[in-house]
Amino acid sequence: GKDSFRHFHAGSAVAGIASTGKFGMVKRLDAPRGVLDLASMYFADVDIVLTEGFKRDAAPKIEVSRKALGTGLLCERRSDRLVAIVADHAPRGVGRLPVFAFDDICGLADFLEKRFMKKRCPASGGFSVRLVADKKRVPMKPFVQEFIAGSIYGMTGALRGVKSPKSITVTIERKGR
């Protein structure tokens, strides 16, 4: 019933709510989007995105299975990219997939880190690149950040007076517009 809720339901394309240290947004989409598309659009600056739903999406999945609802799985192992299971029982037909108990939070966190996060951390220590175009932040995949940073660090390394800087700021503006 707040103003932002009323604005969105009255037809606004985007509604937001902000307070000290927090921001939330609801945005109408022009077409249905998959989880990978949404993650690249809105969460490019985070290490990992966990979602609920998206059962038939192409993203890797961890199925939560409760004995009270049956011992079969909703996801098909190969076609649904099932990578692990969290269950309060021993699910049937899981093959070599890891199965975690509901209270094995550390085990699941370790699995997520080894399976998904270590791949994104470059052996070189990595770069963090922030790109803003016309006052809007542009999300970038880690490969693109590494490419831009490597190119700029490589070029500036040849300049006199530049010795292993911790950060470089580049501003590019078009003239005559």
CSV table of C-alpha atoms in Angstrom, one decimal:
chain,number,residue,atom,x,y,z
A,1,GLY,CA,0.0,0.0,0.0
A,2,LYS,CA,3.0,2.4,0.0
A,3,ASP,CA,3.4,5.0,-2.8
A,4,SER,CA,6.0,2.9,-4.7
A,5,PHE,CA,3.6,-0.1,-4.7
A,6,ARG,CA,0.8,2.1,-5.9
A,7,HIS,CA,2.9,3.8,-8.6
A,8,PHE,CA,4.0,0.4,-10.0
A,9,HIS,CA,0.4,-1.0,-10.0
A,10,ALA,CA,-0.9,2.2,-11.6
A,11,GLY,CA,1.4,1.5,-14.7
A,12,SER,CA,4.9,2.8,-13.9
A,13,ALA,CA,7.6,0.9,-15.8
A,14,VAL,CA,9.9,1.0,-12.8
A,15,ALA,CA,9.2,1.6,-9.1
A,16,GLY,CA,11.9,1.9,-6.4
A,17,ILE,CA,12.2,2.2,-2.7
A,18,ALA,CA,15.3,3.5,-0.9
A,19,SER,CA,16.5,4.0,2.6
A,20,THR,CA,19.9,4.4,4.3
A,21,GLY,CA,22.1,1.6,2.8
A,22,LYS,CA,19.3,-0.2,0.9
A,23,PHE,CA,17.6,0.0,-2.4
A,24,GLY,CA,14.9,-2.1,-4.0
A,25,MET,CA,13.4,-2.0,-7.5
A,26,VAL,CA,10.5,-3.6,-9.4
A,27,LYS,CA,10.8,-3.3,-13.2
A,28,ARG,CA,8.4,-4.4,-15.9
A,29,LEU,CA,10.2,-6.6,-18.5
A,30,ASP,CA,9.4,-6.4,-22.2
A,31,ALA,CA,9.6,-10.2,-22.4
A,32,PRO,CA,10.1,-13.2,-20.1
A,33,ARG,CA,13.8,-13.6,-19.2
A,34,GLY,CA,15.8,-16.5,-18.0
A,35,VAL,CA,17.8,-16.5,-14.8
A,36,LEU,CA,21.1,-16.2,-16.6
A,37,ASP,CA,19.9,-13.2,-18.6
A,38,LEU,CA,18.5,-11.5,-15.4
A,39,ALA,CA,21.7,-12.2,-13.5
A,40,SER,CA,23.9,-10.7,-16.2
A,41,MET,CA,21.6,-7.6,-16.4
A,42,TYR,CA,21.1,-6.9,-12.7
A,43,PHE,CA,23.7,-8.8,-10.7
A,44,ALA,CA,26.9,-8.6,-12.8
A,45,ASP,CA,28.8,-7.1,-9.8
A,46,VAL,CA,28.2,-10.0,-7.4
A,47,ASP,CA,30.1,-13.3,-6.9
A,48,ILE,CA,27.1,-15.7,-7.0
A,49,VAL,CA,23.4,-15.5,-7.5
A,50,LEU,CA,21.1,-17.9,-5.8
A,51,THR,CA,17.4,-18.0,-7.0
A,52,GLU,CA,14.3,-19.9,-6.2
A,53,GLY,CA,12.2,-21.3,-9.1
A,54,PHE,CA,13.4,-21.3,-12.7
A,55,LYS,CA,13.0,-25.1,-12.7
A,56,ARG,CA,13.2,-25.4,-16.5
A,57,ASP,CA,15.9,-22.7,-17.0
A,58,ALA,CA,19.4,-23.5,-18.3
A,59,ALA,CA,21.2,-22.5,-15.1
A,60,PRO,CA,22.8,-25.0,-12.8
A,61,LYS,CA,20.4,-26.2,-10.1
A,62,ILE,CA,20.4,-27.5,-6.6
A,63,GLU,CA,17.1,-29.3,-5.8
A,64,VAL,CA,15.6,-29.2,-2.3
A,65,SER,CA,13.8,-32.5,-1.6
A,66,ARG,CA,11.6,-33.2,1.3
A,67,LYS,CA,10.6,-36.8,2.2
A,68,ALA,CA,7.1,-35.7,3.1
A,69,LEU,CA,6.6,-34.7,-0.6
A,70,GLY,CA,8.0,-37.9,-2.1
A,71,THR,CA,11.4,-39.4,-2.7
A,72,GLY,CA,11.6,-38.6,-6.4
A,73,LEU,CA,13.3,-35.5,-7.9
A,74,LEU,CA,11.7,-32.8,-10.0
A,75,CYS,CA,14.8,-32.0,-12.0
A,76,GLU,CA,16.0,-34.4,-14.6
A,77,ARG,CA,19.7,-34.9,-14.0
A,78,ARG,CA,21.1,-34.1,-17.5
A,79,SER,CA,18.6,-31.9,-19.1
A,80,ASP,CA,18.0,-29.6,-16.1
A,81,ARG,CA,21.7,-29.2,-15.1
A,82,LEU,CA,21.2,-30.6,-11.6
A,83,VAL,CA,24.5,-30.2,-9.7
A,84,ALA,CA,23.5,-31.1,-6.1
A,85,ILE,CA,20.6,-32.0,-3.8
A,86,VAL,CA,19.6,-30.8,-0.3
A,87,ALA,CA,17.3,-33.4,1.3
A,88,ASP,CA,16.0,-34.8,4.6
A,89,HIS,CA,16.2,-38.3,3.2
A,90,ALA,CA,18.3,-40.4,0.7
A,91,PRO,CA,16.8,-39.5,-2.7
A,92,ARG,CA,16.6,-42.2,-5.4
A,93,GLY,CA,18.5,-42.2,-8.6
A,94,VAL,CA,21.0,-39.4,-7.8
A,95,GLY,CA,24.1,-41.2,-9.1
A,96,ARG,CA,27.2,-39.4,-8.1
A,97,LEU,CA,25.5,-36.1,-7.3
A,98,PRO,CA,26.4,-34.7,-3.9
A,99,VAL,CA,23.5,-34.8,-1.4
A,100,PHE,CA,23.5,-32.4,1.6
A,101,ALA,CA,21.4,-32.5,4.8
A,102,PHE,CA,19.3,-29.4,5.6
A,103,ASP,CA,21.7,-28.5,8.5
A,104,ASP,CA,24.9,-29.0,6.4
A,105,ILE,CA,25.2,-25.3,5.6
A,106,CYS,CA,29.1,-25.4,5.7
A,107,GLY,CA,29.2,-28.4,3.3
A,108,LEU,CA,26.9,-26.7,0.8
A,109,ALA,CA,28.7,-23.4,1.1
A,110,ASP,CA,32.1,-25.2,0.4
A,111,PHE,CA,30.5,-27.0,-2.6
A,112,LEU,CA,29.2,-23.7,-4.0
A,113,GLU,CA,32.6,-22.0,-3.6
A,114,LYS,CA,34.6,-24.8,-5.1
A,115,ARG,CA,32.2,-25.5,-8.0
A,116,PHE,CA,31.3,-21.9,-9.0
A,117,MET,CA,33.3,-19.2,-7.4
A,118,LYS,CA,36.9,-20.4,-7.8
A,119,LYS,CA,36.5,-20.6,-11.5
A,120,ARG,CA,35.8,-16.9,-11.7
A,121,CYS,CA,38.9,-15.8,-9.6
A,122,PRO,CA,41.8,-15.4,-12.0
A,123,ALA,CA,45.1,-16.8,-10.9
A,124,SER,CA,46.7,-13.4,-11.4
A,125,GLY,CA,44.8,-11.9,-8.5
A,126,GLY,CA,42.2,-10.4,-10.8
A,127,PHE,CA,41.1,-6.9,-11.5
A,128,SER,CA,38.0,-5.0,-10.6
A,129,VAL,CA,36.7,-2.7,-13.3
A,130,ARG,CA,33.8,-0.3,-13.0
A,131,LEU,CA,32.5,1.2,-16.2
A,132,VAL,CA,30.1,4.1,-16.2
A,133,ALA,CA,28.6,5.4,-19.5
A,134,ASP,CA,26.4,8.5,-19.5
A,135,LYS,CA,26.1,8.2,-15.7
A,136,LYS,CA,24.9,4.6,-15.9
A,137,ARG,CA,26.9,1.7,-14.5
A,138,VAL,CA,27.6,-0.9,-17.2
A,139,PRO,CA,27.7,-4.5,-15.9
A,140,MET,CA,30.6,-6.6,-17.2
A,141,LYS,CA,31.5,-10.3,-17.0
A,142,PRO,CA,34.8,-11.1,-15.3
A,143,PHE,CA,36.5,-11.9,-18.7
A,144,VAL,CA,35.6,-8.4,-20.0
A,145,GLN,CA,36.9,-6.8,-16.8
A,146,GLU,CA,40.1,-8.7,-17.1
A,147,PHE,CA,40.5,-7.8,-20.8
A,148,ILE,CA,39.9,-4.0,-20.2
A,149,ALA,CA,42.1,-3.9,-17.1
A,150,GLY,CA,44.9,-5.9,-18.8
A,151,SER,CA,44.9,-3.7,-21.8
A,152,ILE,CA,45.0,-0.4,-19.8
A,153,TYR,CA,47.6,-1.7,-17.3
A,154,GLY,CA,49.7,-2.9,-20.2
A,155,MET,CA,49.6,0.4,-22.1
A,156,THR,CA,50.2,2.6,-19.0
A,157,GLY,CA,53.0,0.3,-17.8
A,158,ALA,CA,55.1,1.7,-20.8
A,159,LEU,CA,54.6,5.3,-19.7
A,160,ARG,CA,57.2,7.2,-17.8
A,161,GLY,CA,56.3,7.7,-14.1
A,162,VAL,CA,53.8,4.9,-13.9
A,163,LYS,CA,55.1,2.0,-11.7
A,164,SER,CA,52.6,-0.7,-10.6
A,165,PRO,CA,49.7,1.5,-9.7
A,166,LYS,CA,47.0,0.0,-7.5
A,167,SER,CA,44.3,1.9,-9.4
A,168,ILE,CA,43.9,3.8,-12.7
A,169,THR,CA,41.1,6.2,-13.5
A,170,VAL,CA,40.4,6.9,-17.2
A,171,THR,CA,37.7,9.4,-18.3
A,172,ILE,CA,36.8,9.4,-22.0
A,173,GLU,CA,34.6,12.2,-23.4
A,174,ARG,CA,33.5,12.8,-27.0
A,175,LYS,CA,34.3,16.3,-28.2
A,176,GLY,CA,31.8,18.5,-30.1
A,177,ARG,CA,28.6,16.8,-28.9
